PDB file of C-alpha atoms in Angstrom:
ATOM      1  CA  MET G  30     -77.280 217.439 139.259  1.00  0.00           C
ATOM      2  CA  GLU G  31     -79.656 217.689 142.118  1.00  0.00           C
ATOM      3  CA  THR G  32     -79.590 219.171 145.387  1.00  0.00           C
ATOM      4  CA  ILE G  33     -79.791 217.467 148.742  1.00  0.00           C
ATOM      5  CA  THR G  34     -80.576 219.861 151.964  1.00  0.00           C
ATOM      6  CA  GLN G  35     -80.261 219.806 155.056  1.00  0.00           C
ATOM      7  CA  SER G  36     -83.130 218.050 156.039  1.00  0.00           C
ATOM      8  CA  GLN G  37     -82.810 215.933 153.504  1.00  0.00           C
ATOM      9  CA  VAL G  38     -79.869 214.485 155.194  1.00  0.00           C
ATOM     10  CA  THR G  39     -80.999 214.319 158.430  1.00  0.00           C
ATOM     11  CA  ALA G  40     -84.146 212.524 157.452  1.00  0.00           C
ATOM     12  CA  GLU G  41     -82.573 210.154 155.523  1.00  0.00           C
ATOM     13  CA  SER G  42     -79.695 209.583 158.134  1.00  0.00           C
ATOM     14  CA  VAL G  43     -82.037 209.062 161.360  1.00  0.00           C
ATOM     15  CA  SER G  44     -83.667 205.746 161.989  1.00  0.00           C
ATOM     16  CA  PRO G  45     -87.646 205.820 162.393  1.00  0.00           C
ATOM     17  CA  LEU G  46     -88.590 208.301 164.957  1.00  0.00           C
ATOM     18  CA  GLN G  47     -88.753 205.797 168.474  1.00  0.00           C
ATOM     19  CA  VAL G  48     -88.421 208.168 171.030  1.00  0.00           C
ATOM     20  CA  HIS G  49     -91.943 208.901 172.563  1.00  0.00           C
ATOM     21  CA  LEU G  50     -93.426 211.869 174.528  1.00  0.00           C
ATOM     22  CA  LYS G  51     -96.223 211.569 176.330  1.00  0.00           C
ATOM     23  CA  ALA G  52     -98.461 213.681 178.975  1.00  0.00           C
ATOM     24  CA  GLU G  53     -99.576 211.786 182.132  1.00  0.00           C
ATOM     25  CA  SER G  54    -101.238 213.066 185.077  1.00  0.00           C
ATOM     26  CA  GLY G  55     -99.091 216.687 185.068  1.00  0.00           C
ATOM     27  CA  LYS G  56     -96.081 215.182 183.940  1.00  0.00           C
ATOM     28  CA  LEU G  57     -94.385 214.089 180.768  1.00  0.00           C
ATOM     29  CA  LEU G  58     -93.260 210.711 179.809  1.00  0.00           C
ATOM     30  CA  LEU G  59     -90.020 210.624 177.898  1.00  0.00           C
ATOM     31  CA  ILE G  60     -89.808 206.866 176.696  1.00  0.00           C
ATOM     32  CA  LEU G  61     -86.907 205.739 174.932  1.00  0.00           C
ATOM     33  CA  PRO G  62     -86.957 202.745 172.536  1.00  0.00           C
ATOM     34  CA  PRO G  63     -85.718 199.574 173.578  1.00  0.00           C
ATOM     35  CA  GLU G  64     -81.859 199.294 173.474  1.00  0.00           C
ATOM     36  CA  THR G  65     -81.599 196.699 170.868  1.00  0.00           C
ATOM     37  CA  GLN G  66     -84.298 195.920 167.874  1.00  0.00           C
ATOM     38  CA  PRO G  67     -84.985 192.279 166.642  1.00  0.00           C
ATOM     39  CA  LYS G  68     -83.148 192.092 163.443  1.00  0.00           C
ATOM     40  CA  GLU G  69     -81.517 195.594 163.281  1.00  0.00           C
ATOM     41  CA  ALA G  70     -78.080 196.956 164.656  1.00  0.00           C
ATOM     42  CA  PRO G  71     -77.975 198.397 168.345  1.00  0.00           C
ATOM     43  CA  ALA G  72     -79.467 201.657 168.471  1.00  0.00           C
ATOM     44  CA  VAL G  73     -76.386 204.081 169.229  1.00  0.00           C
ATOM     45  CA  TRP G  74     -76.510 207.389 171.794  1.00  0.00           C
ATOM     46  CA  SER G  75     -76.005 209.562 168.277  1.00  0.00           C
ATOM     47  CA  ASP G  76     -79.332 208.088 166.569  1.00  0.00           C
ATOM     48  CA  LEU G  77     -81.155 208.346 169.770  1.00  0.00           C
ATOM     49  CA  TRP G  78     -80.172 212.265 170.232  1.00  0.00           C
ATOM     50  CA  LEU G  79     -80.948 213.493 167.104  1.00  0.00           C
ATOM     51  CA  GLN G  80     -84.809 211.691 167.706  1.00  0.00           C
ATOM     52  CA  LEU G  81     -84.915 213.021 171.268  1.00  0.00           C
ATOM     53  CA  LYS G  82     -83.673 216.502 168.963  1.00  0.00           C
ATOM     54  CA  GLN G  83     -86.544 216.378 166.014  1.00  0.00           C
ATOM     55  CA  ARG G  84     -89.368 214.819 169.192  1.00  0.00           C
ATOM     56  CA  LEU G  85     -88.798 218.050 171.116  1.00  0.00           C
ATOM     57  CA  HIS G  86     -88.541 220.707 168.267  1.00  0.00           C
ATOM     58  CA  GLY G  87     -90.589 219.060 165.510  1.00  0.00           C
ATOM     59  CA  GLY G  88     -94.564 219.340 165.010  1.00  0.00           C
ATOM     60  CA  GLU G  89     -96.577 220.930 168.075  1.00  0.00           C
ATOM     61  CA  LYS G  90     -95.970 221.862 171.406  1.00  0.00           C
ATOM     62  CA  PHE G  91     -98.494 219.935 173.824  1.00  0.00           C
ATOM     63  CA  TRP G  92     -96.996 220.843 177.165  1.00  0.00           C
ATOM     64  CA  GLU G  93     -96.806 223.633 179.507  1.00  0.00           C
ATOM     65  CA  PRO G  94     -93.404 225.041 180.355  1.00  0.00           C
ATOM     66  CA  ASN G  95     -91.712 223.913 183.259  1.00  0.00           C
ATOM     67  CA  THR G  96     -93.950 220.823 182.986  1.00  0.00           C
ATOM     68  CA  PRO G  97     -91.938 217.810 185.047  1.00  0.00           C
ATOM     69  CA  VAL G  98     -90.385 214.811 182.943  1.00  0.00           C
ATOM     70  CA  HIS G  99     -90.238 211.117 184.003  1.00  0.00           C
ATOM     71  CA  LEU G 100     -87.533 209.927 181.794  1.00  0.00           C
ATOM     72  CA  ILE G 101     -88.210 205.974 181.140  1.00  0.00           C
ATOM     73  CA  ALA G 102     -85.045 204.591 180.009  1.00  0.00           C
ATOM     74  CA  GLU G 103     -85.761 200.862 180.684  1.00  0.00           C
ATOM     75  CA  SER G 104     -82.465 199.020 179.947  1.00  0.00           C
ATOM     76  CA  TRP G 105     -80.257 201.514 178.224  1.00  0.00           C
ATOM     77  CA  LEU G 106     -76.842 202.471 180.035  1.00  0.00           C
ATOM     78  CA  LEU G 107     -76.718 206.095 180.695  1.00  0.00           C
ATOM     79  CA  ASP G 108     -73.765 208.149 182.283  1.00  0.00           C
ATOM     80  CA  GLY G 109     -74.059 211.415 183.827  1.00  0.00           C
ATOM     81  CA  ARG G 110     -72.718 213.200 180.697  1.00  0.00           C
ATOM     82  CA  GLN G 111     -75.677 211.574 178.556  1.00  0.00           C
ATOM     83  CA  LEU G 112     -78.424 212.292 181.354  1.00  0.00           C
ATOM     84  CA  GLN G 113     -77.248 216.305 181.172  1.00  0.00           C
ATOM     85  CA  GLU G 114     -77.174 216.484 177.690  1.00  0.00           C
ATOM     86  CA  ILE G 115     -80.460 214.791 178.021  1.00  0.00           C
ATOM     87  CA  ALA G 116     -81.615 217.480 180.536  1.00  0.00           C
ATOM     88  CA  GLU G 117     -80.057 220.168 178.696  1.00  0.00           C
ATOM     89  CA  ALA G 118     -82.329 219.442 175.206  1.00  0.00           C
ATOM     90  CA  LEU G 119     -85.351 219.651 177.760  1.00  0.00           C
ATOM     91  CA  ALA G 120     -84.576 222.757 179.467  1.00  0.00           C
ATOM     92  CA  GLU G 121     -84.560 224.587 175.677  1.00  0.00           C
ATOM     93  CA  SER G 122     -87.807 223.189 175.378  1.00  0.00           C
ATOM     94  CA  LYS G 123     -88.547 224.427 178.946  1.00  0.00           C
ATOM     95  CA  LEU G 124     -88.830 221.344 180.524  1.00  0.00           C
ATOM     96  CA  GLU G 125     -87.381 220.235 183.948  1.00  0.00           C
ATOM     97  CA  LEU G 126     -86.020 216.275 183.974  1.00  0.00           C
ATOM     98  CA  LYS G 127     -86.842 215.357 187.766  1.00  0.00           C
ATOM     99  CA  LEU G 128     -87.049 211.435 187.562  1.00  0.00           C
ATOM    100  CA  VAL G 129     -85.097 208.535 186.076  1.00  0.00           C
ATOM    101  CA  GLN G 130     -86.456 204.959 185.728  1.00  0.00           C
ATOM    102  CA  THR G 131     -84.471 202.642 184.599  1.00  0.00           C
ATOM    103  CA  SER G 132     -83.497 198.651 185.144  1.00  0.00           C
ATOM    104  CA  ARG G 133     -79.925 199.467 184.934  1.00  0.00           C
ATOM    105  CA  ARG G 134     -77.766 200.032 187.784  1.00  0.00           C
ATOM    106  CA  GLN G 135     -75.490 202.050 186.125  1.00  0.00           C
ATOM    107  CA  THR G 136     -77.868 204.129 185.385  1.00  0.00           C
ATOM    108  CA  ALA G 137     -78.938 204.416 188.387  1.00  0.00           C
ATOM    109  CA  VAL G 138     -76.319 205.798 190.076  1.00  0.00           C
ATOM    110  CA  ALA G 139     -75.266 208.267 187.814  1.00  0.00           C
ATOM    111  CA  ALA G 140     -78.865 209.499 188.048  1.00  0.00           C
ATOM    112  CA  ALA G 141     -79.017 209.827 191.277  1.00  0.00           C
ATOM    113  CA  THR G 142     -75.272 211.599 191.829  1.00  0.00           C
ATOM    114  CA  ALA G 143     -76.229 213.868 189.076  1.00  0.00           C
ATOM    115  CA  GLY G 144     -79.533 215.083 191.762  1.00  0.00           C
ATOM    116  CA  TYR G 145     -82.454 213.169 190.065  1.00  0.00           C
ATOM    117  CA  SER G 146     -85.165 211.492 191.599  1.00  0.00           C
ATOM    118  CA  VAL G 147     -84.554 207.459 190.132  1.00  0.00           C
ATOM    119  CA  GLU G 148     -86.905 204.481 190.371  1.00  0.00           C
ATOM    120  CA  GLN G 149     -84.854 200.961 189.328  1.00  0.00           C
ATOM    121  CA  GLU G 150     -86.765 198.565 188.059  1.00  0.00           C
ATOM    122  CA  SER G 151     -85.985 194.794 188.621  1.00  0.00           C
ATOM    123  CA  ALA G 152     -84.754 193.401 185.699  1.00  0.00           C
ATOM    124  CA  ILE G 153     -85.144 189.825 187.143  1.00  0.00           C
ATOM    125  CA  ALA G 154     -88.499 188.629 188.005  1.00  0.00           C
ATOM    126  CA  TYR G 155     -88.563 187.275 191.760  1.00  0.00           C
ATOM    127  CA  ILE G 156     -88.975 183.695 192.208  1.00  0.00           C
ATOM    128  CA  ASN G 157     -92.388 183.279 193.738  1.00  0.00           C
ATOM    129  CA  GLN G 158     -94.323 185.092 196.007  1.00  0.00           C
ATOM    130  CA  ASN G 159     -92.561 184.265 199.507  1.00  0.00           C
ATOM    131  CA  GLN G 160     -89.557 186.362 198.404  1.00  0.00           C
ATOM    132  CA  LEU G 161     -91.618 189.185 198.931  1.00  0.00           C
ATOM    133  CA  THR G 162     -93.544 188.502 201.737  1.00  0.00           C
ATOM    134  CA  GLY G 163     -92.140 185.753 203.805  1.00  0.00           C
ATOM    135  CA  THR G 164     -90.809 185.860 207.546  1.00  0.00           C
ATOM    136  CA  LYS G 165     -87.580 183.972 207.007  1.00  0.00           C
ATOM    137  CA  PRO G 166     -84.233 186.048 207.165  1.00  0.00           C
ATOM    138  CA  GLY G 167     -81.684 185.426 204.251  1.00  0.00           C
ATOM    139  CA  GLN G 168     -83.972 185.490 201.091  1.00  0.00           C
ATOM    140  CA  PRO G 169     -82.132 186.970 198.508  1.00  0.00           C
ATOM    141  CA  PHE G 170     -82.152 190.477 196.975  1.00  0.00           C
ATOM    142  CA  LEU G 171     -81.505 191.965 193.927  1.00  0.00           C
ATOM    143  CA  GLU G 172     -77.718 193.282 193.806  1.00  0.00           C
ATOM    144  CA  PRO G 173     -77.593 196.241 196.480  1.00  0.00           C
ATOM    145  CA  LEU G 174     -77.880 200.061 194.666  1.00  0.00           C
ATOM    146  CA  TYR G 175     -74.092 201.549 195.867  1.00  0.00           C
ATOM    147  CA  LEU G 176     -74.531 205.478 196.084  1.00  0.00           C
ATOM    148  CA  GLU G 177     -71.969 207.874 196.800  1.00  0.00           C
ATOM    149  CA  THR G 178     -73.374 211.412 197.217  1.00  0.00           C
ATOM    150  CA  THR G 179     -76.040 213.068 199.317  1.00  0.00           C
ATOM    151  CA  LEU G 180     -79.550 213.357 198.367  1.00  0.00           C
ATOM    152  CA  ARG G 181     -80.933 216.367 198.106  1.00  0.00           C
ATOM    153  CA  SER G 182     -84.913 217.780 199.286  1.00  0.00           C
ATOM    154  CA  GLY G 183     -87.310 216.318 196.366  1.00  0.00           C
ATOM    155  CA  VAL G 184     -84.986 213.236 195.149  1.00  0.00           C
ATOM    156  CA  GLU G 185     -86.342 209.753 195.517  1.00  0.00           C
ATOM    157  CA  ILE G 186     -84.658 206.750 194.943  1.00  0.00           C
ATOM    158  CA  ARG G 187     -86.697 203.495 194.613  1.00  0.00           C
ATOM    159  CA  HIS G 188     -85.043 200.428 194.340  1.00  0.00           C
ATOM    160  CA  PRO G 189     -85.817 196.492 194.537  1.00  0.00           C
ATOM    161  CA  GLY G 190     -83.094 195.383 196.782  1.00  0.00           C
ATOM    162  CA  THR G 191     -81.121 196.846 199.431  1.00  0.00           C
ATOM    163  CA  VAL G 192     -79.800 200.721 199.150  1.00  0.00           C
ATOM    164  CA  ILE G 193     -76.117 201.795 200.425  1.00  0.00           C
ATOM    165  CA  VAL G 194     -75.894 205.611 200.492  1.00  0.00           C
ATOM    166  CA  LEU G 195     -72.244 206.935 201.055  1.00  0.00           C
ATOM    167  CA  GLY G 196     -73.062 210.516 202.423  1.00  0.00           C
ATOM    168  CA  ASP G 197     -76.469 212.307 203.895  1.00  0.00           C
ATOM    169  CA  VAL G 198     -80.038 212.112 202.991  1.00  0.00           C
ATOM    170  CA  ASN G 199     -81.337 215.252 203.768  1.00  0.00           C
ATOM    171  CA  PRO G 200     -84.837 216.243 205.179  1.00  0.00           C
ATOM    172  CA  GLY G 201     -87.437 216.245 202.170  1.00  0.00           C
ATOM    173  CA  SER G 202     -85.698 213.044 200.131  1.00  0.00           C
ATOM    174  CA  SER G 203     -86.755 209.894 200.371  1.00  0.00           C
ATOM    175  CA  ILE G 204     -85.549 206.177 200.017  1.00  0.00           C
ATOM    176  CA  ILE G 205     -88.001 202.988 198.985  1.00  0.00           C
ATOM    177  CA  ALA G 206     -86.284 199.808 199.343  1.00  0.00           C
ATOM    178  CA  ASP G 207     -86.861 196.228 199.266  1.00  0.00           C
ATOM    179  CA  GLY G 208     -84.319 195.333 201.285  1.00  0.00           C
ATOM    180  CA  ASP G 209     -82.300 197.198 203.954  1.00  0.00           C
ATOM    181  CA  ILE G 210     -81.168 200.469 203.992  1.00  0.00           C
ATOM    182  CA  VAL G 211     -77.830 201.303 204.924  1.00  0.00           C
ATOM    183  CA  VAL G 212     -76.867 205.565 205.223  1.00  0.00           C
ATOM    184  CA  TRP G 213     -73.125 206.251 205.923  1.00  0.00           C
ATOM    185  CA  GLY G 214     -74.102 209.785 206.918  1.00  0.00           C
ATOM    186  CA  ARG G 215     -76.658 211.845 208.875  1.00  0.00           C
ATOM    187  CA  LEU G 216     -80.378 210.378 208.175  1.00  0.00           C
ATOM    188  CA  ARG G 217     -82.635 212.883 207.923  1.00  0.00           C
ATOM    189  CA  GLY G 218     -85.263 212.150 205.380  1.00  0.00           C
ATOM    190  CA  PHE G 219     -87.756 209.440 204.702  1.00  0.00           C
ATOM    191  CA  VAL G 220     -86.726 206.128 204.594  1.00  0.00           C
ATOM    192  CA  HIS G 221     -89.014 202.670 203.854  1.00  0.00           C
ATOM    193  CA  ALA G 222     -87.151 199.352 204.103  1.00  0.00           C
ATOM    194  CA  GLY G 223     -89.164 195.732 203.390  1.00  0.00           C
ATOM    195  CA  ALA G 224     -91.548 198.102 201.030  1.00  0.00           C
ATOM    196  CA  ARG G 225     -92.839 194.724 200.051  1.00  0.00           C
ATOM    197  CA  GLY G 226     -93.432 193.646 203.687  1.00  0.00           C
ATOM    198  CA  LYS G 227     -90.109 191.801 204.725  1.00  0.00           C
ATOM    199  CA  ARG G 228     -90.269 192.744 208.607  1.00  0.00           C
ATOM    200  CA  GLU G 229     -86.778 191.403 209.124  1.00  0.00           C
ATOM    201  CA  CYS G 230     -85.137 194.366 207.098  1.00  0.00           C
ATOM    202  CA  LEU G 231     -82.954 196.843 208.698  1.00  0.00           C
ATOM    203  CA  ILE G 232     -82.385 200.817 208.539  1.00  0.00           C
ATOM    204  CA  MET G 233     -78.965 201.424 209.621  1.00  0.00           C
ATOM    205  CA  ALA G 234     -77.557 205.117 209.843  1.00  0.00           C
ATOM    206  CA  LEU G 235     -73.771 206.523 211.695  1.00  0.00           C
ATOM    207  CA  GLN G 236     -76.700 209.697 212.331  1.00  0.00           C
ATOM    208  CA  MET G 237     -79.921 208.646 212.760  1.00  0.00           C
ATOM    209  CA  GLU G 238     -82.295 211.838 212.410  1.00  0.00           C
ATOM    210  CA  PRO G 239     -85.298 210.999 209.961  1.00  0.00           C
ATOM    211  CA  THR G 240     -88.739 212.295 209.487  1.00  0.00           C
ATOM    212  CA  GLN G 241     -90.293 208.754 209.261  1.00  0.00           C
ATOM    213  CA  LEU G 242     -89.022 205.563 209.469  1.00  0.00           C
ATOM    214  CA  ARG G 243     -90.872 202.604 207.588  1.00  0.00           C
ATOM    215  CA  ILE G 244     -90.158 198.955 207.589  1.00  0.00           C
ATOM    216  CA  ALA G 245     -92.831 196.854 206.288  1.00  0.00           C
ATOM    217  CA  ASP G 246     -96.277 197.807 207.443  1.00  0.00           C
ATOM    218  CA  PHE G 247     -94.887 199.762 210.744  1.00  0.00           C
ATOM    219  CA  VAL G 248     -94.393 203.122 211.166  1.00  0.00           C
ATOM    220  CA  ALA G 249     -91.943 204.970 213.563  1.00  0.00           C
ATOM    221  CA  ARG G 250     -91.042 208.878 213.956  1.00  0.00           C
ATOM    222  CA  ALA G 251     -87.364 210.229 215.403  1.00  0.00           C
ATOM    223  CA  PRO G 252     -87.606 211.420 218.925  1.00  0.00           C
ATOM    224  CA  GLU G 253     -88.764 215.520 218.849  1.00  0.00           C
ATOM    225  CA  THR G 254     -85.495 216.427 220.966  1.00  0.00           C
ATOM    226  CA  PRO G 255     -82.926 214.821 219.952  1.00  0.00           C
ATOM    227  CA  PRO G 256     -79.849 212.843 221.717  1.00  0.00           C
ATOM    228  CA  ALA G 257     -77.325 215.238 223.319  1.00  0.00           C
ATOM    229  CA  GLN G 258     -74.409 212.796 221.484  1.00  0.00           C
ATOM    230  CA  PHE G 259     -74.935 210.703 218.307  1.00  0.00           C
ATOM    231  CA  PHE G 260     -73.757 207.327 217.219  1.00  0.00           C
ATOM    232  CA  PRO G 261     -74.452 204.711 215.171  1.00  0.00           C
ATOM    233  CA  GLU G 262     -78.095 202.922 215.002  1.00  0.00           C
ATOM    234  CA  VAL G 263     -79.820 200.497 214.007  1.00  0.00           C
ATOM    235  CA  ALA G 264     -83.707 200.573 213.539  1.00  0.00           C
ATOM    236  CA  TYR G 265     -85.811 197.004 213.464  1.00  0.00           C
ATOM    237  CA  VAL G 266     -89.127 195.443 214.027  1.00  0.00           C
ATOM    238  CA  THR G 267     -90.245 193.800 217.599  1.00  0.00           C
ATOM    239  CA  ASP G 268     -93.425 191.950 217.793  1.00  0.00           C
ATOM    240  CA  GLU G 269     -93.867 195.901 219.278  1.00  0.00           C
ATOM    241  CA  GLY G 270     -93.463 197.837 216.477  1.00  0.00           C
ATOM    242  CA  ILE G 271     -89.843 199.326 215.360  1.00  0.00           C
ATOM    243  CA  ARG G 272     -87.045 199.944 217.862  1.00  0.00           C
ATOM    244  CA  ILE G 273     -83.885 201.531 217.270  1.00  0.00           C
ATOM    245  CA  GLY G 274     -80.760 200.653 218.891  1.00  0.00           C
ATOM    246  CA  LYS G 275     -77.172 200.887 219.037  1.00  0.00           C
ATOM    247  CA  GLY G 276     -75.082 199.643 215.910  1.00  0.00           C
ATOM    248  CA  LEU G 277     -72.262 198.278 217.825  1.00  0.00           C
ATOM    249  CA  GLY G 278     -72.833 194.760 218.509  1.00  0.00           C
ATOM    250  CA  PHE G 279     -76.232 194.975 217.440  1.00  0.00           C
ATOM    251  CA  GLN G 280     -77.835 191.140 217.469  1.00  0.00           C
ATOM    252  CA  ARG G 281     -81.361 190.877 215.681  1.00  0.00           C
ATOM    253  CA  PRO G 282     -84.012 189.636 217.845  1.00  0.00           C
ATOM    254  CA  GLU G 283     -86.398 186.724 216.632  1.00  0.00           C
ATOM    255  CA  LEU G 284     -89.889 187.880 215.605  1.00  0.00           C
ATOM    256  CA  SER G 285     -92.790 185.553 216.777  1.00  0.00           C
TER     257      SER G 285
END
């Protein structure tokens, strides 16, 4: 009777390796395969997990210890537990998960909540260029990205729509959004609303103490001396640049 080794079982039970690691500009890209393959059954998490482990532990390691990793998750729907498992597998190889790039809003929320930087790509193409740079208010964006967490230093959020944070945005963190930015807490980091050029976008916060504000191509900084009392405020663009006003009773001014 032929004896089958454990390595043979592993090799035969796992689909061909599709998880890729690629060195790029001082970081390592961990690229997951498409979630579904043409004419094949959808890839499942267990298969993906085994592929990742094999890729990390098999062959010659071409990365330096403590190299930051950007996870290119694309359309994979990953929760906090799965992201933690990926981070732990990387840590075993002396790698550190830093950023998650995804087209799934749920994955973006899970990654931000776990403390990773997030770059959410659009899964839907814009209809035309006017939606990116036009000056008429009310043009559609993608669904808002809602985060119920505090953004710690080093975390960056990128989203092709509006970003809403229920929590603080700490110094050293940043939000870059094509739409509005709403912070239901203390805004003390860097924020850029209307990143693709839409001047009508707003930045709103319960406590406005940013290191820097940007709306479209306009830039402003918070006063060096903080006010004695804080209240909800809105940052908006006028013909003279960015202005900050009280949130209560705010009315958007007309731009020429």
